[in-house]
PDB file of C-alpha atoms in Angstrom:
ATOM      1  CA  MET S   1       0.000   0.000   0.000  1.00  0.00           C
ATOM      2  CA  THR S   2       1.414   3.346  -1.053  1.00  0.00           C
ATOM      3  CA  THR S   3       0.425   6.558   0.717  1.00  0.00           C
ATOM      4  CA  THR S   4       0.828   9.827  -1.140  1.00  0.00           C
ATOM      5  CA  VAL S   5       1.547  13.200   0.385  1.00  0.00           C
ATOM      6  CA  ASP S   6      -1.934  14.359  -0.536  1.00  0.00           C
ATOM      7  CA  ASP S   7      -3.441  11.402   1.368  1.00  0.00           C
ATOM      8  CA  LEU S   8      -1.396  12.271   4.476  1.00  0.00           C
ATOM      9  CA  LEU S   9      -2.374  15.901   4.277  1.00  0.00           C
ATOM     10  CA  ALA S  10      -6.035  14.986   3.862  1.00  0.00           C
ATOM     11  CA  GLN S  11      -5.873  12.803   7.000  1.00  0.00           C
ATOM     12  CA  THR S  12      -4.415  15.664   9.078  1.00  0.00           C
ATOM     13  CA  GLY S  13      -6.770  18.301   7.691  1.00  0.00           C
ATOM     14  CA  LEU S  14      -3.975  20.293   6.029  1.00  0.00           C
ATOM     15  CA  THR S  15      -4.148  21.533   2.461  1.00  0.00           C
ATOM     16  CA  THR S  16      -1.451  22.912   0.225  1.00  0.00           C
ATOM     17  CA  THR S  17      -1.596  26.033  -1.845  1.00  0.00           C
ATOM     18  CA  ASN S  18       0.924  26.990  -4.430  1.00  0.00           C
ATOM     19  CA  THR S  19       1.074  30.738  -5.099  1.00  0.00           C
ATOM     20  CA  ASN S  20       3.974  32.277  -6.960  1.00  0.00           C
ATOM     21  CA  GLY S  21       6.055  29.163  -6.482  1.00  0.00           C
ATOM     22  CA  VAL S  22       5.603  29.164  -2.677  1.00  0.00           C
ATOM     23  CA  ILE S  23       4.101  26.131  -0.999  1.00  0.00           C
ATOM     24  CA  SER S  24       2.369  26.847   2.290  1.00  0.00           C
ATOM     25  CA  LEU S  25       0.367  24.567   4.531  1.00  0.00           C
ATOM     26  CA  ASN S  26      -3.026  25.760   5.729  1.00  0.00           C
ATOM     27  CA  ASN S  27      -5.008  24.110   8.499  1.00  0.00           C
ATOM     28  CA  GLN S  28      -8.633  24.455   7.463  1.00  0.00           C
ATOM     29  CA  ASN S  29     -10.031  22.520  10.441  1.00  0.00           C
ATOM     30  CA  LYS S  30      -8.616  24.954  12.992  1.00  0.00           C
ATOM     31  CA  ASN S  31      -9.859  28.278  11.638  1.00  0.00           C
ATOM     32  CA  LYS S  32     -13.161  27.598   9.920  1.00  0.00           C
ATOM     33  CA  SER S  33     -14.492  31.060  10.790  1.00  0.00           C
ATOM     34  CA  LYS S  34     -11.412  32.922   9.495  1.00  0.00           C
ATOM     35  CA  PRO S  35     -10.578  32.870   5.788  1.00  0.00           C
ATOM     36  CA  VAL S  36      -7.176  31.499   4.969  1.00  0.00           C
ATOM     37  CA  VAL S  37      -4.900  34.314   3.793  1.00  0.00           C
ATOM     38  CA  ASP S  38      -1.683  33.608   1.969  1.00  0.00           C
ATOM     39  CA  ASP S  39       0.758  36.282   3.150  1.00  0.00           C
ATOM     40  CA  ASP S  40       3.400  35.161   0.678  1.00  0.00           C
ATOM     41  CA  SER S  41       1.502  36.238  -2.425  1.00  0.00           C
ATOM     42  CA  ASP S  42       2.593  39.173  -4.536  1.00  0.00           C
ATOM     43  CA  ASP S  43      -0.914  39.774  -5.879  1.00  0.00           C
ATOM     44  CA  ASP S  44      -1.498  43.030  -4.037  1.00  0.00           C
ATOM     45  CA  ASP S  45       0.011  46.014  -5.784  1.00  0.00           C
ATOM     46  CA  LYS S  46      -0.273  48.429  -2.870  1.00  0.00           C
ATOM     47  CA  PRO S  47       2.687  50.778  -2.690  1.00  0.00           C
ATOM     48  CA  PRO S  48       4.683  50.628   0.533  1.00  0.00           C
ATOM     49  CA  PRO S  49       3.960  53.351   3.077  1.00  0.00           C
ATOM     50  CA  PRO S  50       6.056  56.474   2.529  1.00  0.00           C
ATOM     51  CA  PHE S  51       9.303  56.684   4.464  1.00  0.00           C
ATOM     52  CA  LYS S  52       9.217  59.150   7.329  1.00  0.00           C
ATOM     53  CA  MET S  53      12.500  60.329   8.785  1.00  0.00           C
ATOM     54  CA  PRO S  54      12.457  59.912  12.572  1.00  0.00           C
ATOM     55  CA  ARG S  55      12.689  63.154  14.530  1.00  0.00           C
ATOM     56  CA  ALA S  56      15.981  64.113  16.076  1.00  0.00           C
ATOM     57  CA  PRO S  57      15.908  63.696  19.846  1.00  0.00           C
ATOM     58  CA  PRO S  58      15.439  66.876  21.908  1.00  0.00           C
ATOM     59  CA  HIS S  59      18.733  66.464  23.780  1.00  0.00           C
ATOM     60  CA  VAL S  60      20.481  69.282  25.634  1.00  0.00           C
ATOM     61  CA  TYR S  61      24.237  68.685  25.821  1.00  0.00           C
ATOM     62  CA  SER S  62      25.385  71.876  27.580  1.00  0.00           C
ATOM     63  CA  CYS S  63      23.539  74.746  29.201  1.00  0.00           C
ATOM     64  CA  PHE S  64      23.633  78.022  31.062  1.00  0.00           C
ATOM     65  CA  VAL S  65      21.662  78.378  34.300  1.00  0.00           C
ATOM     66  CA  VAL S  66      20.901  82.076  34.775  1.00  0.00           C
ATOM     67  CA  ASN S  67      19.987  83.219  38.295  1.00  0.00           C
ATOM     68  CA  ARG S  68      17.717  86.262  37.914  1.00  0.00           C
ATOM     69  CA  THR S  69      16.825  86.325  41.615  1.00  0.00           C
ATOM     70  CA  GLY S  70      18.260  88.603  44.299  1.00  0.00           C
ATOM     71  CA  GLN S  71      19.667  85.678  46.342  1.00  0.00           C
ATOM     72  CA  PRO S  72      22.110  82.850  45.633  1.00  0.00           C
ATOM     73  CA  ILE S  73      20.583  79.519  44.621  1.00  0.00           C
ATOM     74  CA  GLU S  74      21.667  75.892  44.984  1.00  0.00           C
ATOM     75  CA  CYS S  75      21.552  74.133  41.621  1.00  0.00           C
ATOM     76  CA  ASP S  76      21.879  70.459  40.665  1.00  0.00           C
ATOM     77  CA  ILE S  77      22.341  69.443  37.037  1.00  0.00           C
ATOM     78  CA  TYR S  78      21.682  65.775  36.201  1.00  0.00           C
ATOM     79  CA  TYR S  79      23.684  64.312  33.316  1.00  0.00           C
ATOM     80  CA  ASN S  80      22.643  60.893  31.998  1.00  0.00           C
ATOM     81  CA  GLY S  81      24.972  58.574  30.109  1.00  0.00           C
ATOM     82  CA  ARG S  82      23.612  55.416  28.565  1.00  0.00           C
ATOM     83  CA  PRO S  83      19.867  54.767  28.594  1.00  0.00           C
ATOM     84  CA  GLU S  84      18.702  52.226  31.203  1.00  0.00           C
ATOM     85  CA  GLU S  85      22.121  52.296  32.887  1.00  0.00           C
ATOM     86  CA  ASP S  86      23.209  54.402  35.873  1.00  0.00           C
ATOM     87  CA  THR S  87      26.949  53.716  35.596  1.00  0.00           C
ATOM     88  CA  PHE S  88      27.748  56.930  33.722  1.00  0.00           C
ATOM     89  CA  ASN S  89      25.140  59.241  35.251  1.00  0.00           C
ATOM     90  CA  GLU S  90      26.446  62.289  37.056  1.00  0.00           C
ATOM     91  CA  VAL S  91      25.050  65.068  39.259  1.00  0.00           C
ATOM     92  CA  VAL S  92      26.845  68.429  39.403  1.00  0.00           C
ATOM     93  CA  HIS S  93      26.039  70.619  42.425  1.00  0.00           C
ATOM     94  CA  VAL S  94      26.890  74.344  42.416  1.00  0.00           C
ATOM     95  CA  THR S  95      25.869  77.559  44.136  1.00  0.00           C
ATOM     96  CA  ILE S  96      25.048  80.366  41.712  1.00  0.00           C
ATOM     97  CA  PRO S  97      25.304  83.904  43.167  1.00  0.00           C
ATOM     98  CA  ALA S  98      22.476  86.435  42.746  1.00  0.00           C
ATOM     99  CA  LYS S  99      22.160  87.958  39.271  1.00  0.00           C
ATOM    100  CA  ASP S 100      24.839  85.617  37.912  1.00  0.00           C
ATOM    101  CA  GLU S 101      24.999  82.540  35.677  1.00  0.00           C
ATOM    102  CA  LYS S 102      26.877  79.261  35.453  1.00  0.00           C
ATOM    103  CA  PHE S 103      27.821  77.336  32.319  1.00  0.00           C
ATOM    104  CA  PHE S 104      27.539  73.537  32.432  1.00  0.00           C
ATOM    105  CA  PRO S 105      29.716  72.096  29.653  1.00  0.00           C
ATOM    106  CA  ARG S 106      29.167  69.083  27.482  1.00  0.00           C
ATOM    107  CA  LYS S 107      30.415  65.854  29.114  1.00  0.00           C
ATOM    108  CA  ILE S 108      31.897  63.033  27.048  1.00  0.00           C
ATOM    109  CA  PHE S 109      32.517  59.474  28.211  1.00  0.00           C
ATOM    110  CA  GLN S 110      33.868  56.226  26.763  1.00  0.00           C
ATOM    111  CA  PRO S 111      31.880  53.294  28.154  1.00  0.00           C
ATOM    112  CA  ASP S 112      33.446  50.286  26.445  1.00  0.00           C
ATOM    113  CA  LEU S 113      37.186  50.776  26.792  1.00  0.00           C
ATOM    114  CA  PRO S 114      39.364  48.980  25.741  1.00  0.00           C
ATOM    115  CA  GLU S 115      37.099  47.043  23.328  1.00  0.00           C
ATOM    116  CA  SER S 116      35.740  50.185  21.685  1.00  0.00           C
ATOM    117  CA  TYR S 117      36.979  53.721  21.458  1.00  0.00           C
ATOM    118  CA  CYS S 118      33.511  55.101  20.789  1.00  0.00           C
ATOM    119  CA  ARG S 119      32.717  58.367  22.592  1.00  0.00           C
ATOM    120  CA  TRP S 120      29.288  59.182  23.947  1.00  0.00           C
ATOM    121  CA  VAL S 121      27.890  62.549  25.009  1.00  0.00           C
ATOM    122  CA  LYS S 122      25.950  62.821  28.253  1.00  0.00           C
ATOM    123  CA  ILE S 123      22.494  64.366  28.112  1.00  0.00           C
ATOM    124  CA  ILE S 124      21.185  66.915  30.607  1.00  0.00           C
ATOM    125  CA  THR S 125      17.953  65.437  31.910  1.00  0.00           C
ATOM    126  CA  LYS S 126      17.055  67.431  35.009  1.00  0.00           C
ATOM    127  CA  ILE S 127      17.643  70.842  36.608  1.00  0.00           C
ATOM    128  CA  TYR S 128      16.887  71.040  40.329  1.00  0.00           C
ATOM    129  CA  VAL S 129      17.062  74.424  42.093  1.00  0.00           C
ATOM    130  CA  LYS S 130      16.698  75.295  45.766  1.00  0.00           C
ATOM    131  CA  LYS S 131      16.139  78.986  46.547  1.00  0.00           C
ATOM    132  CA  GLN S 132      17.212  80.723  49.776  1.00  0.00           C
ATOM    133  CA  ASN S 133      13.582  80.830  50.991  1.00  0.00           C
ATOM    134  CA  GLY S 134      13.452  76.994  50.809  1.00  0.00           C
ATOM    135  CA  LYS S 135      11.318  76.823  47.663  1.00  0.00           C
ATOM    136  CA  THR S 136      12.439  74.146  45.186  1.00  0.00           C
ATOM    137  CA  LEU S 137      12.036  74.197  41.419  1.00  0.00           C
ATOM    138  CA  GLU S 138      12.565  71.348  39.002  1.00  0.00           C
ATOM    139  CA  ILE S 139      12.454  70.913  35.247  1.00  0.00           C
ATOM    140  CA  ASN S 140      12.833  67.524  33.532  1.00  0.00           C
ATOM    141  CA  TYR S 141      13.652  66.149  30.096  1.00  0.00           C
ATOM    142  CA  PRO S 142      12.178  66.705  27.531  1.00  0.00           C
ATOM    143  CA  PHE S 143      12.558  70.433  28.095  1.00  0.00           C
ATOM    144  CA  GLU S 144      10.081  72.956  26.760  1.00  0.00           C
ATOM    145  CA  ASN S 145      10.978  74.512  23.383  1.00  0.00           C
ATOM    146  CA  VAL S 146      13.803  72.015  22.663  1.00  0.00           C
ATOM    147  CA  HIS S 147      13.136  70.325  19.318  1.00  0.00           C
ATOM    148  CA  GLN S 148      16.556  68.954  18.296  1.00  0.00           C
ATOM    149  CA  PRO S 149      19.930  68.201  19.880  1.00  0.00           C
ATOM    150  CA  ILE S 150      21.462  71.470  21.038  1.00  0.00           C
ATOM    151  CA  ARG S 151      24.280  72.989  23.061  1.00  0.00           C
ATOM    152  CA  ASN S 152      24.272  76.113  25.226  1.00  0.00           C
ATOM    153  CA  TRP S 153      20.558  76.004  26.062  1.00  0.00           C
ATOM    154  CA  GLU S 154      19.465  78.480  28.750  1.00  0.00           C
ATOM    155  CA  PHE S 155      17.466  77.928  31.908  1.00  0.00           C
ATOM    156  CA  HIS S 156      16.389  81.099  33.722  1.00  0.00           C
ATOM    157  CA  ILE S 157      15.565  81.071  37.429  1.00  0.00           C
ATOM    158  CA  ARG S 158      13.167  83.925  38.252  1.00  0.00           C
ATOM    159  CA  GLU S 159      11.884  85.420  41.506  1.00  0.00           C
ATOM    160  CA  GLU S 160       8.408  84.065  40.797  1.00  0.00           C
ATOM    161  CA  GLY S 161       7.238  81.180  38.657  1.00  0.00           C
ATOM    162  CA  GLU S 162       8.865  78.079  37.267  1.00  0.00           C
ATOM    163  CA  ILE S 163      12.221  77.586  35.553  1.00  0.00           C
ATOM    164  CA  LEU S 164      12.134  79.203  32.125  1.00  0.00           C
ATOM    165  CA  SER S 165      13.546  77.085  29.250  1.00  0.00           C
ATOM    166  CA  LYS S 166      14.927  79.354  26.500  1.00  0.00           C
ATOM    167  CA  PRO S 167      16.924  78.978  23.299  1.00  0.00           C
ATOM    168  CA  PRO S 168      20.503  80.263  23.361  1.00  0.00           C
ATOM    169  CA  THR S 169      20.787  84.060  23.266  1.00  0.00           C
ATOM    170  CA  ARG S 170      24.522  84.164  22.539  1.00  0.00           C
ATOM    171  CA  PRO S 171      26.430  82.876  19.524  1.00  0.00           C
ATOM    172  CA  ALA S 172      27.004  79.152  19.885  1.00  0.00           C
ATOM    173  CA  ASN S 173      30.379  79.297  18.161  1.00  0.00           C
ATOM    174  CA  ILE S 174      31.979  81.181  21.065  1.00  0.00           C
ATOM    175  CA  LEU S 175      31.919  78.069  23.215  1.00  0.00           C
ATOM    176  CA  LYS S 176      31.483  75.422  20.540  1.00  0.00           C
ATOM    177  CA  TYR S 177      35.138  74.492  20.130  1.00  0.00           C
ATOM    178  CA  GLU S 178      36.493  75.201  23.609  1.00  0.00           C
ATOM    179  CA  ASN S 179      38.179  72.331  25.441  1.00  0.00           C
ATOM    180  CA  LEU S 180      37.702  69.868  22.584  1.00  0.00           C
ATOM    181  CA  ASP S 181      40.430  67.543  21.393  1.00  0.00           C
ATOM    182  CA  GLU S 182      41.132  66.887  17.709  1.00  0.00           C
ATOM    183  CA  TYR S 183      38.539  64.076  17.517  1.00  0.00           C
ATOM    184  CA  GLU S 184      35.674  66.124  18.975  1.00  0.00           C
ATOM    185  CA  ARG S 185      35.921  69.151  16.656  1.00  0.00           C
TER     186      ARG S 185
END
């Protein structure tokens, strides 16, 4: 007695379809309510969806914190290294005198030495300010008005209200190439 492939498939409830040279097995006993769709066919002539370029991340790499109050403030800047990893995170704590400002430079790190010489740039993710009167202010990533990666962003601390997130008001090129080695320029 000889059993053919079609006989075996009939016993198991499987059928074969041959579309565009592709053989697929369909179980018609399992999904009687759903029509069997052959995903391998090239019969549909729908154009692919148009390519959309992903947006650049709204990262702040360096910033100025401007104290517009009449008293000194305590300021913490949170730099984050790799996502989902705290190893390279850093908090910088400074006191900014009244009517003064502090520049927080870009921070670069190399996580995978000696296997890789890749350099990463830390991202500023949080500004925490404590005023002399005990009031605390905080602003977190993503910052208001930041739409692409940028250096020298400004955060203004005012007598009243929240921290103001503002685009740079000074030429970026003044500080752009300071303290950079030949590979960072």
